[in-house]
CSV table of C-alpha atoms in Angstrom, one decimal:
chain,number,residue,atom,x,y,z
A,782,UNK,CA,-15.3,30.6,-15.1
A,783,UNK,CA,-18.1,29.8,-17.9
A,784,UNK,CA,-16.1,26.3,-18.3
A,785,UNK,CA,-15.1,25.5,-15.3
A,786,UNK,CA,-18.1,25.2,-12.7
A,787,UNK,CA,-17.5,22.7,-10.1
A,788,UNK,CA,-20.5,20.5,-8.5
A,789,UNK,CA,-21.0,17.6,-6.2
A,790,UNK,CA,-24.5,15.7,-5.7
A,791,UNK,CA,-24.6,12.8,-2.9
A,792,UNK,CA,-26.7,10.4,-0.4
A,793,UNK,CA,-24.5,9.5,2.4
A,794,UNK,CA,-24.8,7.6,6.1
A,795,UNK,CA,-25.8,10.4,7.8
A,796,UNK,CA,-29.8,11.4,5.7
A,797,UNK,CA,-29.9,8.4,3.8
A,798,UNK,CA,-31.4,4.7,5.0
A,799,UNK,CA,-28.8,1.9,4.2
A,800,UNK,CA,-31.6,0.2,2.2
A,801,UNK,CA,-31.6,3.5,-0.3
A,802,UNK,CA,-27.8,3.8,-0.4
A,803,UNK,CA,-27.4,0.0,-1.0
A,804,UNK,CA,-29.6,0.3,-4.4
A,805,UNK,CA,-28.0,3.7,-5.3
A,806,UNK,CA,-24.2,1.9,-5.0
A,807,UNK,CA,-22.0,2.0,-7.8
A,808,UNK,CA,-19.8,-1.4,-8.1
A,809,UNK,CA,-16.9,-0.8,-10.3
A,810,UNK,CA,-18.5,-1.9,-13.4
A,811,UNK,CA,-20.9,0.1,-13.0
A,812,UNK,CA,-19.2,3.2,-12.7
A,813,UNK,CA,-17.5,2.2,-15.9
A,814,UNK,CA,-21.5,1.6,-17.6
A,815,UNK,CA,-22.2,4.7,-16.4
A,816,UNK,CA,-19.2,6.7,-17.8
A,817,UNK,CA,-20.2,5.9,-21.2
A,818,UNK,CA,-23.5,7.6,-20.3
A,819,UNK,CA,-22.4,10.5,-18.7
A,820,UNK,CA,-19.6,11.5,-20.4
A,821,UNK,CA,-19.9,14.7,-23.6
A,822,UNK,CA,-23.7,14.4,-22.1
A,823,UNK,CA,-26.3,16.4,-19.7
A,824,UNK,CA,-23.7,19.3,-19.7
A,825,UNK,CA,-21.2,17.2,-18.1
A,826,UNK,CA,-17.5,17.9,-18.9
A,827,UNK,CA,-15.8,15.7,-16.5
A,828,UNK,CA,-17.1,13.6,-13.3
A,829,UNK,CA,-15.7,11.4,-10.5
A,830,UNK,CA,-18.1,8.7,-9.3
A,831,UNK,CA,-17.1,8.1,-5.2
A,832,UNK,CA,-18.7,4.8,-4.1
A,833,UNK,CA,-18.6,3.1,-0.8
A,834,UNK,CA,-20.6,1.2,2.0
A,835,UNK,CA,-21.6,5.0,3.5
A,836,UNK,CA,-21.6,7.6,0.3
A,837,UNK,CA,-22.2,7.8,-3.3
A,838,UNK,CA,-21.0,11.0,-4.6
A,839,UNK,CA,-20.7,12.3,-7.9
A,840,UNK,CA,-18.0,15.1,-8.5
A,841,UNK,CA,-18.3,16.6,-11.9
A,842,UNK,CA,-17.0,19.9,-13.9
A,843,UNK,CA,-20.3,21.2,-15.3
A,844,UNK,CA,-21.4,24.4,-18.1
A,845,UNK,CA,-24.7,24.9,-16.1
A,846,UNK,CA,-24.7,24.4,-12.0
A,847,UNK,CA,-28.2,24.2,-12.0
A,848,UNK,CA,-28.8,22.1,-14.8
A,849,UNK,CA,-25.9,20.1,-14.0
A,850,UNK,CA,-26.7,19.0,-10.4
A,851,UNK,CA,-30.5,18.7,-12.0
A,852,UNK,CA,-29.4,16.2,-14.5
A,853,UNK,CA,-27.2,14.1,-11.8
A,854,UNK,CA,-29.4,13.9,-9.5
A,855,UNK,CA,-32.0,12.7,-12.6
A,856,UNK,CA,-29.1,10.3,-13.7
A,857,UNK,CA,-28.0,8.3,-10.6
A,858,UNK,CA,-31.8,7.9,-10.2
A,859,UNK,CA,-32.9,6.2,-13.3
A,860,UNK,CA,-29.2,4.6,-13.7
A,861,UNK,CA,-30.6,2.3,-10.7
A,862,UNK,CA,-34.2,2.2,-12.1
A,863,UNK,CA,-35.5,4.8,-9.5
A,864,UNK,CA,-37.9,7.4,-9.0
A,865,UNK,CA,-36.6,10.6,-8.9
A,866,UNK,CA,-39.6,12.1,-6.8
A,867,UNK,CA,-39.0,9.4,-4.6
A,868,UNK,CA,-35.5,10.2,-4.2
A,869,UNK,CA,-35.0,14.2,-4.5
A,870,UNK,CA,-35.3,14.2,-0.8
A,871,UNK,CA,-32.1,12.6,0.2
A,872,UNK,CA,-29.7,14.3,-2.1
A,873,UNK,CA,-27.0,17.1,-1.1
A,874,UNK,CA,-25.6,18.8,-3.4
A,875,UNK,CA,-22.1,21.3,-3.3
A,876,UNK,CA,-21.1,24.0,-5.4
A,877,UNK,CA,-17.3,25.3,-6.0
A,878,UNK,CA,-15.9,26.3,-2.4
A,879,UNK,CA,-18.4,24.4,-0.8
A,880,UNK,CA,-17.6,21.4,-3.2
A,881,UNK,CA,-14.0,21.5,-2.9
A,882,UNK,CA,-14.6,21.8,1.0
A,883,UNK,CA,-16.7,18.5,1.1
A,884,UNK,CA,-13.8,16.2,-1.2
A,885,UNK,CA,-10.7,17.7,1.1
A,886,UNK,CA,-13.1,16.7,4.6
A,887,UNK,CA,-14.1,13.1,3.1
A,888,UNK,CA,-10.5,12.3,2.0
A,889,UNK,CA,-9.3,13.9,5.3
A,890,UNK,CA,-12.4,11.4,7.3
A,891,UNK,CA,-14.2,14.3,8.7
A,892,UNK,CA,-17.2,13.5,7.0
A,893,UNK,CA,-16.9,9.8,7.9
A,894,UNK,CA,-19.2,7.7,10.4
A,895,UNK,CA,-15.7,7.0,12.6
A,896,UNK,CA,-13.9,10.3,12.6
A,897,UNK,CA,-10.5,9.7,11.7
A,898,UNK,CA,-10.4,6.6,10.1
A,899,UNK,CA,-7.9,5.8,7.2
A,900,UNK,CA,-10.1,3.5,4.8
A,901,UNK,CA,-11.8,6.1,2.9
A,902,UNK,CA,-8.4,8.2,1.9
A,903,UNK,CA,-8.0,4.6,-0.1
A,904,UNK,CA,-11.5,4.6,-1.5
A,905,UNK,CA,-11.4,8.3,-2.7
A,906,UNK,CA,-8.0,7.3,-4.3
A,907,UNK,CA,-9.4,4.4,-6.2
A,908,UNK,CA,-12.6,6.0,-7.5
A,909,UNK,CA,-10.3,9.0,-9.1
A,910,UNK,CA,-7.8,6.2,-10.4
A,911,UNK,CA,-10.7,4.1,-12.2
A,912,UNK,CA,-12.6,7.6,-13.1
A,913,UNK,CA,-9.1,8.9,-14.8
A,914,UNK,CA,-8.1,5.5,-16.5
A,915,UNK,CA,-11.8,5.8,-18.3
A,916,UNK,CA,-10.6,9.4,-19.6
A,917,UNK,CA,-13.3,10.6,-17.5
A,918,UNK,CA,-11.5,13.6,-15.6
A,919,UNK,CA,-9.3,16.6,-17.0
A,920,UNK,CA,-7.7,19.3,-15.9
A,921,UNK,CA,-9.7,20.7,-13.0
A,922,UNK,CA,-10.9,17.3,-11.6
A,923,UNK,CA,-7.6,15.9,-11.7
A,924,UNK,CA,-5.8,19.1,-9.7
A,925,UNK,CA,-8.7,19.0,-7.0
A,926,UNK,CA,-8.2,15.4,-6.4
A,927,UNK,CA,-4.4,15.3,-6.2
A,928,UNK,CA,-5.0,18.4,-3.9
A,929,UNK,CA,-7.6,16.3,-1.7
A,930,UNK,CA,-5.1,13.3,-1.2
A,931,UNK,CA,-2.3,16.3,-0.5
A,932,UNK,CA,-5.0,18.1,2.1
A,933,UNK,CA,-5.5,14.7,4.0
A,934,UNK,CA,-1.7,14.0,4.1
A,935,UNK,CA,-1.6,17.3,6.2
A,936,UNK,CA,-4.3,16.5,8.3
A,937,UNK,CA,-2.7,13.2,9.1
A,938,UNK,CA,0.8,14.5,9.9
A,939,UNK,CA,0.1,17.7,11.4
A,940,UNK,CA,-3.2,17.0,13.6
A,941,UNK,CA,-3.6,13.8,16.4
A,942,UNK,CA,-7.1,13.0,14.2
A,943,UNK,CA,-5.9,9.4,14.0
A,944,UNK,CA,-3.5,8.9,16.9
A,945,UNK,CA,-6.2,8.1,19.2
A,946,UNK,CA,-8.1,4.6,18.4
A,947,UNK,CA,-12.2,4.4,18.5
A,948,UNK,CA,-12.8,0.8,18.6
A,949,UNK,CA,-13.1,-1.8,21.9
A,950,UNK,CA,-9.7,-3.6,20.3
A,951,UNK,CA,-7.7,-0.8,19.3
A,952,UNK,CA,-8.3,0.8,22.9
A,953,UNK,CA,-7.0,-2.5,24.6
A,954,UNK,CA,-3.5,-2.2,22.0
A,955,UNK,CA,-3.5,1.2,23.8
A,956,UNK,CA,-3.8,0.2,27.2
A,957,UNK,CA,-1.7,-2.9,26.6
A,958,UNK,CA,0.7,-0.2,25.3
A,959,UNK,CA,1.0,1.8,28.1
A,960,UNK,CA,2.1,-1.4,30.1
A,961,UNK,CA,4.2,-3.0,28.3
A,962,UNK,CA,5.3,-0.5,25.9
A,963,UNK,CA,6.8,-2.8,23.0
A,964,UNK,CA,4.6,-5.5,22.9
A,965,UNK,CA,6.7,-7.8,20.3
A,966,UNK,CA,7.5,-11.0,22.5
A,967,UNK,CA,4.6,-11.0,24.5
A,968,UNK,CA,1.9,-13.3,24.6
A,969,UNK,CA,-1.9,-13.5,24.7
A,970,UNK,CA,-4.2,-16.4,26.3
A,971,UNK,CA,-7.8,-16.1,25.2
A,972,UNK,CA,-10.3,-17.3,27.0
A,973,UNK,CA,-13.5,-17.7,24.9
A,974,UNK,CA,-13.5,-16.9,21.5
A,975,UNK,CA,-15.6,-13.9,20.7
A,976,UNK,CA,-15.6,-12.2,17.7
A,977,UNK,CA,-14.5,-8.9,19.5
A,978,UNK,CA,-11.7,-10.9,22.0
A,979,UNK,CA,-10.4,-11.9,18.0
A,980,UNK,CA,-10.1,-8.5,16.9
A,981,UNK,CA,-8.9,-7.2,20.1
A,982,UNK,CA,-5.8,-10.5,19.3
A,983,UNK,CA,-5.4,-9.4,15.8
A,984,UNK,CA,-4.8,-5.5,16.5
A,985,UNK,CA,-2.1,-7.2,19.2
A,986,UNK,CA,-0.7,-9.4,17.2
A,987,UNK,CA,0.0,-6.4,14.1
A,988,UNK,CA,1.8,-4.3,17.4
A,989,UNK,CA,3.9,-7.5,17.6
A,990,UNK,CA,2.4,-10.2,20.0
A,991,UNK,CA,4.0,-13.4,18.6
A,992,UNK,CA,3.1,-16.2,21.3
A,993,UNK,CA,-1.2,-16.9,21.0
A,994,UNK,CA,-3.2,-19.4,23.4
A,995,UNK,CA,-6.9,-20.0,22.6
A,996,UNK,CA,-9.2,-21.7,25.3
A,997,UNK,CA,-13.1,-22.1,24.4
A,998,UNK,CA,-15.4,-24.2,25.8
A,999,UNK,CA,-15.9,-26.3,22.5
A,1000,UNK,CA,-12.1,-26.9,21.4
A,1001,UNK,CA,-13.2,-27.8,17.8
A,1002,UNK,CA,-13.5,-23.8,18.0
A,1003,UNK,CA,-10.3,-23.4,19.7
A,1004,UNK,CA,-8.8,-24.8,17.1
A,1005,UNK,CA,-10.1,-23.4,14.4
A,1006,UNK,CA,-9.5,-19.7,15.8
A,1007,UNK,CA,-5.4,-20.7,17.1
A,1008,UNK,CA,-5.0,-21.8,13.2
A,1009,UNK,CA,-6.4,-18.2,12.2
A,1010,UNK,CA,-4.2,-16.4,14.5
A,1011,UNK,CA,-1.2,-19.0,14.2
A,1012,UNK,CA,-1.4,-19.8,17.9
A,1013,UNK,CA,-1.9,-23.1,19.8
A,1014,UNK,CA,-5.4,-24.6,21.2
A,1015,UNK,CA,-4.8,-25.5,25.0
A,1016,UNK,CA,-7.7,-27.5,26.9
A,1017,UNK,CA,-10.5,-24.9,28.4
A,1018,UNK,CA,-10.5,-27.5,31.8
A,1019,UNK,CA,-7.2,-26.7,32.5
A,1020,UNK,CA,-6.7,-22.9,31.2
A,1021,UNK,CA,-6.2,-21.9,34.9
A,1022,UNK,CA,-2.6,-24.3,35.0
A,1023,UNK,CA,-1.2,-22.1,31.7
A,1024,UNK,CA,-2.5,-18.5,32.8
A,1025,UNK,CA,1.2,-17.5,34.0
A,1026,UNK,CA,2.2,-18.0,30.3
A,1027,UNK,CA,0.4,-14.9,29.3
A,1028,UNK,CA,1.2,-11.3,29.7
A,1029,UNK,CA,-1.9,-10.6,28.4
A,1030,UNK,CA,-5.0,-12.0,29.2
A,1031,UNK,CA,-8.8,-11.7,26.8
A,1032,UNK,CA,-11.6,-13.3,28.3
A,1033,UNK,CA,-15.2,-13.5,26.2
A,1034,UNK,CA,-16.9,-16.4,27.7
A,1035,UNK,CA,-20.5,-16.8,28.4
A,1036,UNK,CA,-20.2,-17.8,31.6
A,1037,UNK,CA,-22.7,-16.5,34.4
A,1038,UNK,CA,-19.8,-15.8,36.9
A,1039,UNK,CA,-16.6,-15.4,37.2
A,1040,UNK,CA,-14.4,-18.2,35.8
A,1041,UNK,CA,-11.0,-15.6,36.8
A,1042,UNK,CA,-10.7,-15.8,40.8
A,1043,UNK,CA,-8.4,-13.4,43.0
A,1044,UNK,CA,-6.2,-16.7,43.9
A,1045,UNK,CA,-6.3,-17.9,40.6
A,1046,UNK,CA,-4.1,-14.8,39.9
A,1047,UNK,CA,-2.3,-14.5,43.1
A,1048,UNK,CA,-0.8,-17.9,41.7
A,1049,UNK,CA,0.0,-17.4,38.3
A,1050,UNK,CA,2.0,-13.9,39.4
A,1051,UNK,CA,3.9,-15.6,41.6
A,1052,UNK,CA,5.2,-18.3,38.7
A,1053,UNK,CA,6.3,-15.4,36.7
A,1054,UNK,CA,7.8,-13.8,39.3
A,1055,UNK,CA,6.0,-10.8,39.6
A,1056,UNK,CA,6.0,-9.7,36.0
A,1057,UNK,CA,2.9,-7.6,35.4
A,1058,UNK,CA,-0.2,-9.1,33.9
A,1059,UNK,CA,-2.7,-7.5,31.9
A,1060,UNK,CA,-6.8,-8.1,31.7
A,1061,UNK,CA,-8.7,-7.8,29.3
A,1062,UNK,CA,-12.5,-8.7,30.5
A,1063,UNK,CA,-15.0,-8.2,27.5
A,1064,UNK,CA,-17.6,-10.4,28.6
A,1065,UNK,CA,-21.0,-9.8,30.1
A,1066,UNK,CA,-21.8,-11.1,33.1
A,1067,UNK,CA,-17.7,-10.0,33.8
A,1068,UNK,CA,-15.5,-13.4,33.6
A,1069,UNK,CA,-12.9,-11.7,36.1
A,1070,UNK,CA,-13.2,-11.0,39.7
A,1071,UNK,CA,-12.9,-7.5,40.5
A,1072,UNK,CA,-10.6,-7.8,43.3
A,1073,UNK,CA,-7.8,-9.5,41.1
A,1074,UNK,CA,-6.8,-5.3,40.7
A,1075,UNK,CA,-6.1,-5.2,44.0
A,1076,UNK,CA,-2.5,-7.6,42.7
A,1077,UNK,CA,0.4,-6.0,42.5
A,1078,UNK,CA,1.4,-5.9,39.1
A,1079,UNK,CA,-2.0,-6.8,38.0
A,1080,UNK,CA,-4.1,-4.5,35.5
A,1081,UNK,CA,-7.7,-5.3,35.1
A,1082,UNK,CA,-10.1,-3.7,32.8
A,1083,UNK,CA,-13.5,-4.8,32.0
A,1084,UNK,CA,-15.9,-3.7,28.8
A,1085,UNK,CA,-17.1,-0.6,30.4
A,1086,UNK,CA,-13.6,0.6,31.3
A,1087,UNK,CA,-12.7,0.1,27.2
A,1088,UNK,CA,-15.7,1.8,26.4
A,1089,UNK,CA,-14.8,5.0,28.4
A,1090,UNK,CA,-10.6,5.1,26.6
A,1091,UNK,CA,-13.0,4.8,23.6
A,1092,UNK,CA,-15.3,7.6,24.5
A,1093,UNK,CA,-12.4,9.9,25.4
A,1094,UNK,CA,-10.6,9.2,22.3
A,1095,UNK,CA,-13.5,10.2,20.5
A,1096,UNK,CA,-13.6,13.5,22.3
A,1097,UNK,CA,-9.9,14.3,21.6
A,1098,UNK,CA,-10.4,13.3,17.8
A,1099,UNK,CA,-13.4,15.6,18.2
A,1100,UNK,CA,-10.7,18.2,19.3
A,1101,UNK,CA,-8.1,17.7,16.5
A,1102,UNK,CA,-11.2,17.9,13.8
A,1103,UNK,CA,-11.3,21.5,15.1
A,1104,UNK,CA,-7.7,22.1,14.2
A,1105,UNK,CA,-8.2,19.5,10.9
A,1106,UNK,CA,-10.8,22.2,9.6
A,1107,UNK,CA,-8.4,25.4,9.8
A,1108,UNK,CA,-5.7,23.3,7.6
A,1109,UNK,CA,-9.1,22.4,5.4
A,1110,UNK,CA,-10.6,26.1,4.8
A,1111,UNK,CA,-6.9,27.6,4.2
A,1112,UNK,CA,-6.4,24.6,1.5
A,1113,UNK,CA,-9.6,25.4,-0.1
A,1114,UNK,CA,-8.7,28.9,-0.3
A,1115,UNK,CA,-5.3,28.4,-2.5
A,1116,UNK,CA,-7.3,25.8,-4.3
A,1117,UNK,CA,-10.7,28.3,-5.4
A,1118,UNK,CA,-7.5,30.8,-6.0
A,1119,UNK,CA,-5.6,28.5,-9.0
A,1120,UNK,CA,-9.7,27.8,-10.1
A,1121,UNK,CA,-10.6,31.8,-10.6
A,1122,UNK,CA,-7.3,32.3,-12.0
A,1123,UNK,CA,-8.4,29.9,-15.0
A,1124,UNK,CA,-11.3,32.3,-15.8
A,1125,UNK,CA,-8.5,35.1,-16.8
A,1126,UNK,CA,-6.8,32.5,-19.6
A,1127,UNK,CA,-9.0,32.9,-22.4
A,1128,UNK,CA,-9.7,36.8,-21.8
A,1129,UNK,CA,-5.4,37.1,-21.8
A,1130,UNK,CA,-5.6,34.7,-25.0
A,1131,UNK,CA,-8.2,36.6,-26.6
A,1132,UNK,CA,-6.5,40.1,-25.9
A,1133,UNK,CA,-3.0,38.9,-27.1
A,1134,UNK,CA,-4.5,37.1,-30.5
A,1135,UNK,CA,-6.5,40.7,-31.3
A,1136,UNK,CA,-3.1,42.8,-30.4
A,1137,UNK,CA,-0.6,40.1,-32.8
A,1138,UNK,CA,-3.9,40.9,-35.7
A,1139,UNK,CA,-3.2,44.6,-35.1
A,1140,UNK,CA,0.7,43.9,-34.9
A,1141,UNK,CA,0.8,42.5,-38.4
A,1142,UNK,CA,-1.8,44.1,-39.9
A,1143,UNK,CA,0.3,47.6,-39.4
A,1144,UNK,CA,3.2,45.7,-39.9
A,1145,UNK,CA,2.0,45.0,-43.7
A,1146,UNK,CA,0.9,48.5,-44.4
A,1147,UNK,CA,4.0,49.6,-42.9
A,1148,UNK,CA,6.6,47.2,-45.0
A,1149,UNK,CA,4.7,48.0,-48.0
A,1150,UNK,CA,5.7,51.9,-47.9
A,1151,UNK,CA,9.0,51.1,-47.0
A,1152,UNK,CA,9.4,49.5,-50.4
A,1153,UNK,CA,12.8,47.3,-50.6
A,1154,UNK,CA,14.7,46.0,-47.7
A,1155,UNK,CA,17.0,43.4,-46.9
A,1156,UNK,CA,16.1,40.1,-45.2
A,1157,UNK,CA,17.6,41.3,-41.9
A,1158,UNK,CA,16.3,44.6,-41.9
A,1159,UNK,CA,12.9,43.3,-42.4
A,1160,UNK,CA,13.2,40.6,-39.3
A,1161,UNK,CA,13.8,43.5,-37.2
A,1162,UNK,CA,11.6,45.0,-37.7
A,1163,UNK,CA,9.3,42.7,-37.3
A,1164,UNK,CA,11.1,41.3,-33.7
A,1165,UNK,CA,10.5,45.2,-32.7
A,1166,UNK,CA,6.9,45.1,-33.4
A,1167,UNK,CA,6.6,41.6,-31.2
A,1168,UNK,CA,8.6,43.3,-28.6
A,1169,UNK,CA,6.2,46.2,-28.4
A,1170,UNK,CA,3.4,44.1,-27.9
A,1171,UNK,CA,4.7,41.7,-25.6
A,1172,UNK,CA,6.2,44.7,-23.2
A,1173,UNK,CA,2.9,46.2,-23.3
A,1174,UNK,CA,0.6,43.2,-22.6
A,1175,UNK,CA,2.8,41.9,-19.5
A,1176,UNK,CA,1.8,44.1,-16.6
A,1177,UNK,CA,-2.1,44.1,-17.6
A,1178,UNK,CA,-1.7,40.4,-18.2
A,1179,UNK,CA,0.2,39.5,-14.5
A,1180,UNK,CA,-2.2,41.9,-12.8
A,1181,UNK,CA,-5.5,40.5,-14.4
A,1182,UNK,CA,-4.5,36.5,-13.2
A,1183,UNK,CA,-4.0,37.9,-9.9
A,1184,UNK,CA,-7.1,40.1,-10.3
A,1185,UNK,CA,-9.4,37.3,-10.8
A,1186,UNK,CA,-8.3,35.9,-7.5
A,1187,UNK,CA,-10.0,37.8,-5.8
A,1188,UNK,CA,-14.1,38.9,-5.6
A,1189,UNK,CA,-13.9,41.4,-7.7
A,1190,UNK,CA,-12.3,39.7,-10.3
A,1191,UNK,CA,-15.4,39.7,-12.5
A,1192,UNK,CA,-15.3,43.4,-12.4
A,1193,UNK,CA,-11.7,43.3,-14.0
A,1194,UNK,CA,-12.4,40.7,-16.5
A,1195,UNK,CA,-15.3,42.8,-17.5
A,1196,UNK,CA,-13.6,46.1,-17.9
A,1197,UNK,CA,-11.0,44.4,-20.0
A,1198,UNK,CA,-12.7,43.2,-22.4
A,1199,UNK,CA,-15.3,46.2,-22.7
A,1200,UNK,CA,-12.1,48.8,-23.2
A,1201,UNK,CA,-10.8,46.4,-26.1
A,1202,UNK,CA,-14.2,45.3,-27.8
A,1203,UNK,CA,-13.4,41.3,-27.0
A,1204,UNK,CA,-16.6,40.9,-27.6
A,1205,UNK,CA,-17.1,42.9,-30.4
């Protein structure tokens, strides 16, 4: 495959310092600056330039492996004004399976900081979009980035990778879940308005939650946070007289005790008749009293409780990678397959363009002792001559793509072209 080496050179989140990968990002004019740099230059035939806040990757079809990742690693450093010494140390670099591998486990986020996540499918998507609106991809980049997005599709659908969520606010959805099951038409009260108690609102409120209360101390802040989430402000004095409006309770105050008492509960349930409340504590020192679980119909969980749905989702992500990775390798497999069949085109093209030269070379000499013959007669016999060729070349030529598939492919590519002098 003399035209058709794949490489990959990188930094990413997990050897490189922040700092580093900040100065080594490519915006997306950048990647366009640098497009007219790389392109038809340091043996480069095509490149994709991945950018985001954890990863800058360059994917490129090279003539040289060496000299290609060589000349990317010496380009991405003095594109950003670097030194290359200073910099050698935090590169990793991929070659063919172990390339292809790499793109199908980013796109799939098994390479990413929170396994699973969906954000970077997008990014991979819009780095390939901008690199093949510049013309800066062809045939072989283009098939192993379609393939990527089609891999991580698979992953997705036929794996639990992303069923399970890793953050404080998407395990409350999934506690909040198991109560009430369809959360559309419930309600929310915060209490305090912590960044995480928002996010853990705004995950509810994209399951459905339609009715939002906001207490906080300083009401200007109330406000201003019921406006974001299109709830109503309600006076922090008096939260205790409005708790039996919500189903779902997020408390984030700063409070040094608890501001949620046992009989604070006791009377709330008993206004809604007994229809379950849920508790969401965040806060440290714990705004809830501990014994409010004891309720009926009460469910209580505090920070550390969130943490540990968190922790085990992790785990069972950790799990489904296991399976994510056999859907990977078998993907890369029929991927390096369609690559090594490429190296057999121009030895078939080659072998067919010397056998037609033979064809009508005898075909001349021949026509020429025949002396006169009619149009038809002529054609064929000439349509006989093709058909002897074609019927001869088609075995050798189905078996040497499939050849090539395999390890010893070379050895078959080799043979062929020593036994008819293609490189005579």
């Amino acid at each position: 495959m003399a035209e058709s080496r794949l490489v990959m050179v990188g930094v990413n989140h997990k050897g490189t310092p922040v700092e580093i990968r900040e100065r080594l990002a490519f915006t997306p004019s950048k990647i366009e600056e640098s497009a007219e740099r790389l392109v038809g230059r340091y043996e480069i035939i095509e490149h994709i330039i991945l950018s985001t806040c954890n990863r800058v990757e360059i994917y490129a079809r090279v003539k040289d492996q060496d000299e290609g990742i060589r000349s990317l690693k010496k380009f991405i450093a003095e594109f950003h004004g670097l030194s290359f010494n200073d910099l050698d140390r935090y590169f990793y670099s991929y070659r063919d399976y172990r390339c292809v591998e790499h793109l199908f486990c980013v796109s799939s986020s098994l390479d990413s900081m929170v396994l699973g996540e969906s954000q970077v499918l997008g990014q991979v998507k819009d780095a390939y979009n901008q690199a093949r609106a510049m013309q800066a991809t062809g045939m072989v980049l283009n098939q192993l980035f379609e393939k990527a997005f089609t891999v991580a599709k698979k992953v997705r659908e036929e794996t639990g990778i992303a069923e399970r969520g890793v953050s404080i606010s998407s395990a409350a959805v999934e506690l909040a879940r198991k109560i009430f099951e369809d959360l559309e038409n419930h309600s929310i009260l915060l209490v305090g308005a912590g960044e995480m108690a928002e996010l853990a609102a705004k995950h509810l409120i994209s399951y459905g939650v339609k009715t939002v209360y906001v207490a906080s101390r300083t009401y200007e802040r109330a406000v201003t946070l019921a406006s974001t989430l299109n709830g109503a402000a309600i006076d922090f004095a008096n939260f205790n007289e409005e708790l039996h409006r919500a189903d779902i309770v997020i408390t984030s105050t700063g409070a040094p005790h608890f501001i949620i008492k046992k009989e604070m509960i006791e009377q709330a349930i008993h206004k809604r008749k007994n229809k379950p409340m849920f508790f969401i504590d965040i806060a440290v020192p714990r705004d809830i009293e501990p014994e409010v679980n004891e309720l009926e119909n009460v469910y209580l969980y505090d920070i550390d409780d969130l943490q540990s749905v968190v922790s085990a989702n992790i785990k069972e992500r950790e799990k489904e990678a296991i399976e994510a990775m056999d859907i990977i390798h078998g993907e890369v497999e029929k991927f390096n397959n369609w690559v090594d069949s490429l190296d057999a085109v121009p030895t078939i093209v080659e072998l067919r363009n010397k056998a037609e030269l033979i064809r009508q070379k005898e075909l001349d000499r021949t026509l020429k002792k025949m002396g006169s013959l009619s149009e038809e007669d002529r054609l064929s016999i000439e349509q006989m001559t093709t058909s002897i060729i074609n019927k001869i070349l088609h075995h050798p030529t189905i078996n040497l793509k499939k050849k090539t598939q395999t390890q010893d492919g070379h050895h078959y590519l080799k043979a062929i072209r020593h036994l008819f002098h293609l490189d005579d």
